Coordinates of C-alpha atoms in Angstrom, one line a residue:
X1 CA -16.3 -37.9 -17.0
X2 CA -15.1 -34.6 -15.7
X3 CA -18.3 -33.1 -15.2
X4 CA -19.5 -36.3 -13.5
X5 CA -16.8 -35.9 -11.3
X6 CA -17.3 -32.5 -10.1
X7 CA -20.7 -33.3 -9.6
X8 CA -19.9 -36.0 -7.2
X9 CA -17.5 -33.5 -5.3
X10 CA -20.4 -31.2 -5.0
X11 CA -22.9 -33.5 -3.7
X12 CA -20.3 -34.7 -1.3
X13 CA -19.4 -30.9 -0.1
X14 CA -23.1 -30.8 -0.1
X15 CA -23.8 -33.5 1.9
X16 CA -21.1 -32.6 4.5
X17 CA -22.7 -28.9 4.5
X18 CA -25.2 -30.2 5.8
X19 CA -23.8 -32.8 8.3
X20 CA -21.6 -30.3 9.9
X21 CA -24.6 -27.7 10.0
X22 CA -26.6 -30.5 11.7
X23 CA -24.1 -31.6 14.2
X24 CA -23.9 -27.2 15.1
X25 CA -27.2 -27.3 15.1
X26 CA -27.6 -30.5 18.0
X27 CA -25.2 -29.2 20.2
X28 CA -27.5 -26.8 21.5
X29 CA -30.6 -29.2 21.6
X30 CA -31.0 -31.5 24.9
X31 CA -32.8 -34.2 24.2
X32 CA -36.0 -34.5 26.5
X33 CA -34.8 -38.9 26.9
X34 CA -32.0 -37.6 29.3
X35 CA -33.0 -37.9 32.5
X36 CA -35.3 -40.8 31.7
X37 CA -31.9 -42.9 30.4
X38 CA -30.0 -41.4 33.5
X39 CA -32.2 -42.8 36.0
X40 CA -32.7 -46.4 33.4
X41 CA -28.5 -46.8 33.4
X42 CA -28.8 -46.7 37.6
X43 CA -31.4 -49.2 37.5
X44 CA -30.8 -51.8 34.8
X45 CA -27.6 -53.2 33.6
X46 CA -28.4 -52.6 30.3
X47 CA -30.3 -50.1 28.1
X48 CA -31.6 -49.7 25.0
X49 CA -32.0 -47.0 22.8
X50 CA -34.5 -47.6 19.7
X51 CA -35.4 -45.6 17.2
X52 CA -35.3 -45.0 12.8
X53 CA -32.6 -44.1 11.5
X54 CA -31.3 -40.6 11.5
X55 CA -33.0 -39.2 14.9
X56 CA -30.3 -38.8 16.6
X57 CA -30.0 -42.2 19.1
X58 CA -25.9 -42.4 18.5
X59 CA -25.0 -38.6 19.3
X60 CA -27.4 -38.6 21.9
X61 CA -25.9 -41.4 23.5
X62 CA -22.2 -40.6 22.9
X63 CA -22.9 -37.1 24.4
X64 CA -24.1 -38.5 27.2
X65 CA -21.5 -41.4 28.1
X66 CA -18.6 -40.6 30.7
X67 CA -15.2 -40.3 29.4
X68 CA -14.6 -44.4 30.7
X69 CA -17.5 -45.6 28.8
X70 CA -16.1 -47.0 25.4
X71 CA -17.6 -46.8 22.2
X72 CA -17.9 -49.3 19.0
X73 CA -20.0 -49.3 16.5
X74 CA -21.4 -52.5 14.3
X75 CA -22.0 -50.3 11.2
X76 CA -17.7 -50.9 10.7
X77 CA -17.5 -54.1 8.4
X78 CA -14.0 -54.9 10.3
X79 CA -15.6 -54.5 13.6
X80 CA -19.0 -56.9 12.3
X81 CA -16.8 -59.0 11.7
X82 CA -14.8 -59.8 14.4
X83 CA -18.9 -59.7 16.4
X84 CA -20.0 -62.4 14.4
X85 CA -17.0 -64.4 14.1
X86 CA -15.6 -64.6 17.6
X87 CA -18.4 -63.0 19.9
X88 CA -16.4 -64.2 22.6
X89 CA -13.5 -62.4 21.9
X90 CA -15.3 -59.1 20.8
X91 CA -17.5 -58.7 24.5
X92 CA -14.0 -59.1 26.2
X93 CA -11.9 -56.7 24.1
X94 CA -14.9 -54.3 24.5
X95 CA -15.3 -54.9 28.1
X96 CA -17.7 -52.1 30.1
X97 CA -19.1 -49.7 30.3
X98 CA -19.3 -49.8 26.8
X99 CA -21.7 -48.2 24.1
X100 CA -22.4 -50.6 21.3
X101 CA -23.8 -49.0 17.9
X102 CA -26.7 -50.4 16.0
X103 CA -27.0 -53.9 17.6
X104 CA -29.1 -55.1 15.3
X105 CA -26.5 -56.3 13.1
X106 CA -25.1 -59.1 15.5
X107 CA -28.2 -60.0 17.8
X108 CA -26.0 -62.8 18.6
X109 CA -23.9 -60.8 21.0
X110 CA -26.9 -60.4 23.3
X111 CA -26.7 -64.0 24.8
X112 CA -22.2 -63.1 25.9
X113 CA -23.5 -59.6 27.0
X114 CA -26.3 -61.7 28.8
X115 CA -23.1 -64.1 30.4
X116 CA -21.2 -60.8 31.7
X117 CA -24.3 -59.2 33.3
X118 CA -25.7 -62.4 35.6
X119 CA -21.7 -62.9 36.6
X120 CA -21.1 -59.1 37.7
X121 CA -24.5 -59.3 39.2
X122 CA -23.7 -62.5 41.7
X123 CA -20.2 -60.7 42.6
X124 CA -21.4 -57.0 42.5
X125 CA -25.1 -56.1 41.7
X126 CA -24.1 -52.4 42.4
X127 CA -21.6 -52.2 39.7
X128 CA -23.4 -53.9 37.3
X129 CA -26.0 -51.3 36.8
X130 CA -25.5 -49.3 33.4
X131 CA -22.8 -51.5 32.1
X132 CA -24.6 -51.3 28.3
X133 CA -25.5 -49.3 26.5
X134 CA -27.3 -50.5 23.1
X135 CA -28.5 -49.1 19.8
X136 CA -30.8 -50.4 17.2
X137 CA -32.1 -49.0 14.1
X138 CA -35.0 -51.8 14.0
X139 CA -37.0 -53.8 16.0
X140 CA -38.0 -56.2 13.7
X141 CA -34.5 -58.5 14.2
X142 CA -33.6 -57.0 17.5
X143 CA -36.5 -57.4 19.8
X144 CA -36.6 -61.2 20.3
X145 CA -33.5 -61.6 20.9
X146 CA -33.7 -59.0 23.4
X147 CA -37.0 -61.0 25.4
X148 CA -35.1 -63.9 25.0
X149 CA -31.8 -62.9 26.5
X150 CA -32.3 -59.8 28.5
X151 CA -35.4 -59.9 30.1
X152 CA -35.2 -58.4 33.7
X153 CA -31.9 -56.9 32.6
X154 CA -32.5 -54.7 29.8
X155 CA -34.5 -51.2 29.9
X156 CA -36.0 -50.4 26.8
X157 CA -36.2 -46.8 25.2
X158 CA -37.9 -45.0 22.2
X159 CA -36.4 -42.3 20.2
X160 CA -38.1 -40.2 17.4
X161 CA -37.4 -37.0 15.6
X162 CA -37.3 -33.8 17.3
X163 CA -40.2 -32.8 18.8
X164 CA -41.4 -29.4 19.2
X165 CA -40.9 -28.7 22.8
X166 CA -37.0 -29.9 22.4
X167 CA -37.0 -27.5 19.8
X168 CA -38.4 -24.8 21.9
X169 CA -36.5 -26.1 24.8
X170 CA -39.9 -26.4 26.7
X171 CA -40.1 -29.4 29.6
X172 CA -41.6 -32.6 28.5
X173 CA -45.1 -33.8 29.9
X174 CA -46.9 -36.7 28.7
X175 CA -50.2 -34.4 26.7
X176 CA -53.1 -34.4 28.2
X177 CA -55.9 -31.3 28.0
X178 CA -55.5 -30.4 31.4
X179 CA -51.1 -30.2 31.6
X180 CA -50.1 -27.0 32.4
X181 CA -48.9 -25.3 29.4
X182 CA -45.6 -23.0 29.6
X183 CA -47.2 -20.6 27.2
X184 CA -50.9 -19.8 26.2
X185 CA -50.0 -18.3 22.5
X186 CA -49.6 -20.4 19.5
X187 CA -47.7 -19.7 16.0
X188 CA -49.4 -18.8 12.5
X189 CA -50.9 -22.0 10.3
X190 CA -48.0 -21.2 7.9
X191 CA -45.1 -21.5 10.5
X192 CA -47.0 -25.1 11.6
X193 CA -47.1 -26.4 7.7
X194 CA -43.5 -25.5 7.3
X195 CA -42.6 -27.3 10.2
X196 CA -45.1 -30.3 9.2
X197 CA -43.9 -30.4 5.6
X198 CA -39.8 -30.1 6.8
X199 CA -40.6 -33.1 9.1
X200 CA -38.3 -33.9 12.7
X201 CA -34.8 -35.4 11.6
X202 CA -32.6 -33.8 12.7
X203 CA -30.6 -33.2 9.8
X204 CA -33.9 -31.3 8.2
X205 CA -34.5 -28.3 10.6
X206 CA -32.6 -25.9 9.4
X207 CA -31.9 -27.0 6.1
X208 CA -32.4 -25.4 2.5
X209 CA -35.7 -27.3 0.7
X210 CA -33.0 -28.6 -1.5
X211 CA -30.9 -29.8 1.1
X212 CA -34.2 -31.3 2.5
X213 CA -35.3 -33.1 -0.5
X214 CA -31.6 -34.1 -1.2
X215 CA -31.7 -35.7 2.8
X216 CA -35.4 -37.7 2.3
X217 CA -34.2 -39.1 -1.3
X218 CA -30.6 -40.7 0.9
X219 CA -32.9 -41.6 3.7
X220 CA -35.3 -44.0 1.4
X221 CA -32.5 -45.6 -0.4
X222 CA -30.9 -46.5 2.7
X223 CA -33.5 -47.5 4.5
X224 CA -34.3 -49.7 1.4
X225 CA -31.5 -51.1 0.8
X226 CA -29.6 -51.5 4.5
X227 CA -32.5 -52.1 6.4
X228 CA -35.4 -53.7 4.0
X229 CA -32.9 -55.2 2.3
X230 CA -30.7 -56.9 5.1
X231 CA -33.2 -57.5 7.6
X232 CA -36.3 -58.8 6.0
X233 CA -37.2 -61.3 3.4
X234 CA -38.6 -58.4 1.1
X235 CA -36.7 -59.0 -2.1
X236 CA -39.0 -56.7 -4.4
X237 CA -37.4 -53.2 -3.5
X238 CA -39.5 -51.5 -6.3
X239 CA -42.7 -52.5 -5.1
X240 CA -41.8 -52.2 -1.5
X241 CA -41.4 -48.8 -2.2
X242 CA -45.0 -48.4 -4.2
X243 CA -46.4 -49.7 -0.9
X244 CA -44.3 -47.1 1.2
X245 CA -46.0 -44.4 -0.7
X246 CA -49.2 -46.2 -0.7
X247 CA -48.9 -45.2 3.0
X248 CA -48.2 -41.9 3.1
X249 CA -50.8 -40.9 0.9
X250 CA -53.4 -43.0 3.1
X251 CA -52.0 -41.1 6.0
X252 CA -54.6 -40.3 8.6
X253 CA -57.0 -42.8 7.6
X254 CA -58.8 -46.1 8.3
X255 CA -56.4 -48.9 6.8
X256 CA -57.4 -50.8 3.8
X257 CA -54.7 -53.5 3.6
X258 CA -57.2 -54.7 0.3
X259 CA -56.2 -51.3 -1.3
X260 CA -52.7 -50.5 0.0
X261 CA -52.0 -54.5 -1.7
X262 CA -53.6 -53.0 -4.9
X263 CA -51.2 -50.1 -5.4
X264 CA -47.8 -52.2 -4.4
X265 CA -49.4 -54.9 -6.9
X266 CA -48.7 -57.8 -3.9
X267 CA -51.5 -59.8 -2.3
X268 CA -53.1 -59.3 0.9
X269 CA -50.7 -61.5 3.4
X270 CA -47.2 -59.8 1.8
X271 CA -49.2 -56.1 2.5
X272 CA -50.1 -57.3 6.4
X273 CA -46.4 -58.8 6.4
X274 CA -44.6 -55.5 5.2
X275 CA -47.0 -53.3 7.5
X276 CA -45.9 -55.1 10.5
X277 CA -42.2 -53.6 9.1
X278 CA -42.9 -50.6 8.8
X279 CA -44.6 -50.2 12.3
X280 CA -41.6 -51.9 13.4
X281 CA -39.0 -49.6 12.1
X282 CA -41.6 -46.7 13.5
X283 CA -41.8 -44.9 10.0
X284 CA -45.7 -46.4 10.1
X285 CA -47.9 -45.6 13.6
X286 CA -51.4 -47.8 13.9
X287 CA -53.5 -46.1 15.7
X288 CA -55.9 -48.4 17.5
X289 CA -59.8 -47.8 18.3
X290 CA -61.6 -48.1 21.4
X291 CA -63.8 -51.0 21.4
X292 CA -65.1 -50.9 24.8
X293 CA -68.3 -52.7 25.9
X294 CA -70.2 -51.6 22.6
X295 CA -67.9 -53.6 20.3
X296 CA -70.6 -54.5 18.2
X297 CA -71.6 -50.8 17.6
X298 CA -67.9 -49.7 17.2
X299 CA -65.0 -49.8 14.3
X300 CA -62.1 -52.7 14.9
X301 CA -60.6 -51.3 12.1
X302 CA -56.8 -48.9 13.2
X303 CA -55.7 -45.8 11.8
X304 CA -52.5 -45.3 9.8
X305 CA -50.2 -42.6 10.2
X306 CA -46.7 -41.6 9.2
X307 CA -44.6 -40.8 12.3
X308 CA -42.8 -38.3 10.2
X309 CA -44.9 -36.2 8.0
X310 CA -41.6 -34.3 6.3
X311 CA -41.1 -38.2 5.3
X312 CA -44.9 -38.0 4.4
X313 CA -45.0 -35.2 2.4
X314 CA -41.9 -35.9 0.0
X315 CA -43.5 -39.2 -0.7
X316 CA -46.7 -37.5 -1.8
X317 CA -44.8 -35.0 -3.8
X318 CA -46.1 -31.8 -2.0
X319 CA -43.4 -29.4 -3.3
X320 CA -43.5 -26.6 -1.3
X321 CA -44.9 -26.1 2.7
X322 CA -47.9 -23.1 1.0
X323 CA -49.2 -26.2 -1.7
X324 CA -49.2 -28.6 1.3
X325 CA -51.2 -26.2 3.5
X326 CA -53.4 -25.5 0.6
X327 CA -53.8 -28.7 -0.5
X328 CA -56.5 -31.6 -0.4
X329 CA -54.5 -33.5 1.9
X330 CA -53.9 -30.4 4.9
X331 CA -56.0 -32.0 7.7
X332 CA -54.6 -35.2 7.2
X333 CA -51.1 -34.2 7.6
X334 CA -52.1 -31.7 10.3
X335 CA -53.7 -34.4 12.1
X336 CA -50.5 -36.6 11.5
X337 CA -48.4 -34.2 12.8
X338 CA -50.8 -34.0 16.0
X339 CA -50.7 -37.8 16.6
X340 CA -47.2 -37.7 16.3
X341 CA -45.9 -34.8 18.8
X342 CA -48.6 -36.4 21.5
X343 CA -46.9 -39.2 20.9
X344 CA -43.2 -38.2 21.6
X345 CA -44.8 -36.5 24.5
X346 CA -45.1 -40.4 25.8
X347 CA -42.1 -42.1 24.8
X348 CA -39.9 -39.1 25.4
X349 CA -41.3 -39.4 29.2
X350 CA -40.1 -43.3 28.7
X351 CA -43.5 -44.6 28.2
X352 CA -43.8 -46.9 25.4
X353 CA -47.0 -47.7 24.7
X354 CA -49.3 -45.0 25.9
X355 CA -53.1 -45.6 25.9
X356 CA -54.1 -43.6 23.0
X357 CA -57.3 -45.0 20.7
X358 CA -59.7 -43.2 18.8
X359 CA -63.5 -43.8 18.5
X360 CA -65.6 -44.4 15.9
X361 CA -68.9 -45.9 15.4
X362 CA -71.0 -47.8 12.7
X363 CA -73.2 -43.9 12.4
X364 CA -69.7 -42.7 11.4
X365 CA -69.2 -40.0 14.7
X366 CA -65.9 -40.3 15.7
X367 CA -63.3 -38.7 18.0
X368 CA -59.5 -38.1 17.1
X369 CA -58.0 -38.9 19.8
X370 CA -59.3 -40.6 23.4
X371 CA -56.2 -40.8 25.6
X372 CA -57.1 -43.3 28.5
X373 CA -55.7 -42.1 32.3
X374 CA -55.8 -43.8 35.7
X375 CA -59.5 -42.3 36.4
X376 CA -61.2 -41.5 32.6
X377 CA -60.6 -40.4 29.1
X378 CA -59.6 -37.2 27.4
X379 CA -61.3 -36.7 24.5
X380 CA -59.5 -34.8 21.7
X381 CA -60.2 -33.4 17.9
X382 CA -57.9 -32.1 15.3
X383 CA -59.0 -29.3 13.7
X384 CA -56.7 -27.2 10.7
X385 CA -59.1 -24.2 11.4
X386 CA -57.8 -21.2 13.3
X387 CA -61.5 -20.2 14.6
X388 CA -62.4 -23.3 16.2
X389 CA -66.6 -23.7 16.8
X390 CA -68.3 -25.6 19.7
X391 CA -69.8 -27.9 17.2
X392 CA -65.8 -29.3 16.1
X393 CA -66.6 -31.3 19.6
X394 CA -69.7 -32.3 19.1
X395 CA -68.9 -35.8 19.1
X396 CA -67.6 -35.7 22.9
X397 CA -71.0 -36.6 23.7
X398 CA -71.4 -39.7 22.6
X399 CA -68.9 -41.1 25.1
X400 CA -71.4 -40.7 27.4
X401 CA -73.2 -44.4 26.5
X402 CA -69.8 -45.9 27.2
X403 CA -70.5 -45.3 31.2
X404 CA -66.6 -44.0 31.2
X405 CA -66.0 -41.1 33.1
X406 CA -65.0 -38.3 30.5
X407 CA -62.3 -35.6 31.7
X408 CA -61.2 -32.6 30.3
X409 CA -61.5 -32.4 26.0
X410 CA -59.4 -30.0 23.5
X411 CA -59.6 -29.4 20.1
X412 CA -56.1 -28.5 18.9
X413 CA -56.2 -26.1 16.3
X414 CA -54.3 -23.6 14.6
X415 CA -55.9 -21.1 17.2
X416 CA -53.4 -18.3 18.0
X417 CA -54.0 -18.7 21.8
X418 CA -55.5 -21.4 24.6
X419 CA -59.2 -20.5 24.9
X420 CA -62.3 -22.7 26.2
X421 CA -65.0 -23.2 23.8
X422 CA -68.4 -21.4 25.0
X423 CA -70.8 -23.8 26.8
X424 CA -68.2 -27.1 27.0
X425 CA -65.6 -28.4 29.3
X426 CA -63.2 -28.4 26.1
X427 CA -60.1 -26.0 25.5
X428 CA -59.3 -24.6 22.2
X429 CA -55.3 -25.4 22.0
X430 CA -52.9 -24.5 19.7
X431 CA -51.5 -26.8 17.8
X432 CA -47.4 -25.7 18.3
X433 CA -47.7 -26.0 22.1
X434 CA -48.5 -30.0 22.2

């Protein structure tokens, strides 16, 4: 009993280690949402801040409120409870501007918080500008009630991990192949892995690969068992987690709901029913294709990636970042990883739902990435290789049937610096500077 004991005080000093470490660590981080939140609080009376668990949303937010703005948090059972029993009396005795923590666990709140904006807006519409701010670990209960109550009222903002221009402290542009890029030198393949196989929470990026393992093993059990558990009708934790891992090792691939139902050992409708949660807490990304005018000649089918591939790779058991690199699975995750920091590029610039598809066709030529702009499409390729060739975009030219007009291509690679590839309007970019 002793020994258990002592163990249990380790893994608590442990766990604090690294919490305190963390907490150092984001002080001297500015997160790339700021000004995009600044300007949303003068517009809208309310915000929202979504996002997994663990990226950051509360500290961000709490760092960024003014000394009047209140804070409360759902997550305290004594505090839920009052919420849910008198909702009422909770919105007046937390009266704004006033920061309320994971939402999600009292949607019911959103209808009084509703009540107070319209009546501030008919006596004051300037002061009711920025009056909430709101948190919520998933979508999946929180997002209704949100289109329901506070349409028109309400902006609505993703968070994700860190990405790697807030860790470089670079300025945030939505990617595209023709941005102007701060630098024009890339890092080495093995600094990439190890920053693809530590993954983007926070609490990961300088921490020990045990302290990482020991974050990813709390992570999943919470998730499971305060979020799956709580918040959807899954009652099978064990095989929610086989389908979990399913995922992750499909990563970077055309989904097969037939096979990802085979592993979990559930039919076909649960498997569609407990994707549709994990896009919704963003720990699952579907990538969709572009159908165009062609849609006969072209896949329907999305993509499936893991927005987190540190997440990834400790459900797929890659030990260390030199067997991940090494191993069979290296483009996928490397292409993960791609789709994900493009993708932070967007919502970190407050856009939600980029236009980003890939193509593919029934002759199996495809293109990574096609990111759609006001005038044409970027084309883009994910290539592991640090010597790209001019044949790794030799699919570009297919686009050319689709009567779009086609911009500016890349192939992001582990090249060490930006260089075009000989004979084609495509830039050779590296990887670490999306």
């Amino acid at each position: 009993m002793k020994r258990l004991e002592k163990a249990k005080i380790s893994a608590i000093l442990e766990l604090n280690s690294i919490l305190d470490e963390d907490l150092r660590f984001r002080m001297f981080i500015e997160r790339q949402l700021k000004t995009i939140i600044e300007a949303g609080s003068k517009f809208f009376p309310a915000i929202l801040l979504t996002g997994p668990r663990q990226v950051g949303k509360t500290t961000f937010l709490r760092r960024m409120a003014e000394p009047e703005r209140r804070y409360v948090t759902l997550d305290d059972a004594s505090v839920r409870t009052l919420a849910q029993e008198d909702p009422k009396g909770f919105i007046e005795k937390f009266a704004p501007p006033v920061l309320i923590d994971e939402i999600q666990y009292v949607p019911e709140l959103l209808n009084y918080i509703k009540i107070v904006i319209d009546e501030q807006r008919f006596n004051d519409p300037e002061k009711a500008k920025g009056m909430y701010w709101l948190t919520g670990s998933q979508r999946f209960p929180l997002m209704k009630g949100v289109s329901e109550s506070l349409a028109g009222r309400i902006g609505i903002f993703e968070m994700s991990g860190l990405a790697q221009s807030e860790l470089a402290d670079r300025k945030n542009t939505p990617f595209t192949p023709d941005i102007q890029f701060t630098s024009e030198k890339g890092g080495s393949a093995s600094e990439l892995f190890k920053r693809i196989w530590t993954g983007c929470y926070p609490e990961v990026i300088n921490a020990t690969p045990q302290e990482r393992d020991f974050f990813y093993s709390s992570y999943i059990a919470t998730y499971l068992e305060r979020d799956i558990r709580n918040f959807t009708k899954v009652h099978d934790l064990d095989k929610f987690y086989k389908f979990l891992c399913s995922c992750a090792a499909r990563t970077g691939q055309l989904l097969n709901n037939a096979e990802l139902a085979r592993d979990a050992g559930i039919d076909n409708k649960t498997a569609q029913s407990w994707l549709t949660i994990l896009t919704s807490s963003r720990i699952v990304y579907l990538h969709q294709p572009y159908t165009g005018s062609l849609t006969a000649r072209l896949v329907k089918t999305p993509k499936l990636y893991m927005l987190d591939t540190g997440l990834c790779a400790y459900l797929t058991r890659w030990p260390t970042p030199e067997t991940l690199e090494a191993g069979a699975m290296s483009g996928e995750f490397f292409e993960t990883w791609c789709i994900s920091e493009i993708l932070k590029s967007y919502w970190n610039a407050g856009i939600n739902e980029p236009s980003l598809y890939f193509y593919r066709d029934k002759d199996k030529k495809e293109i990574d990435l096609l990111i759609e702009s006001a005038d044409g499409f970027y084309p883009v390729e994910f290539k592991k290789s640090s010597t790209p060739k001019g044949e790794d975009a030799k699919h570009f030219s297919v686009l050319d049937k689709l009567k779009i007009n086609v911009k500016k291509g890349a192939v992001v690679c582990c090249c060490p610096e930006i260089m075009p590839l000989p004979n084609k309007d495509v830039l050779c970019i590296p990887a670490s500077l999306i």
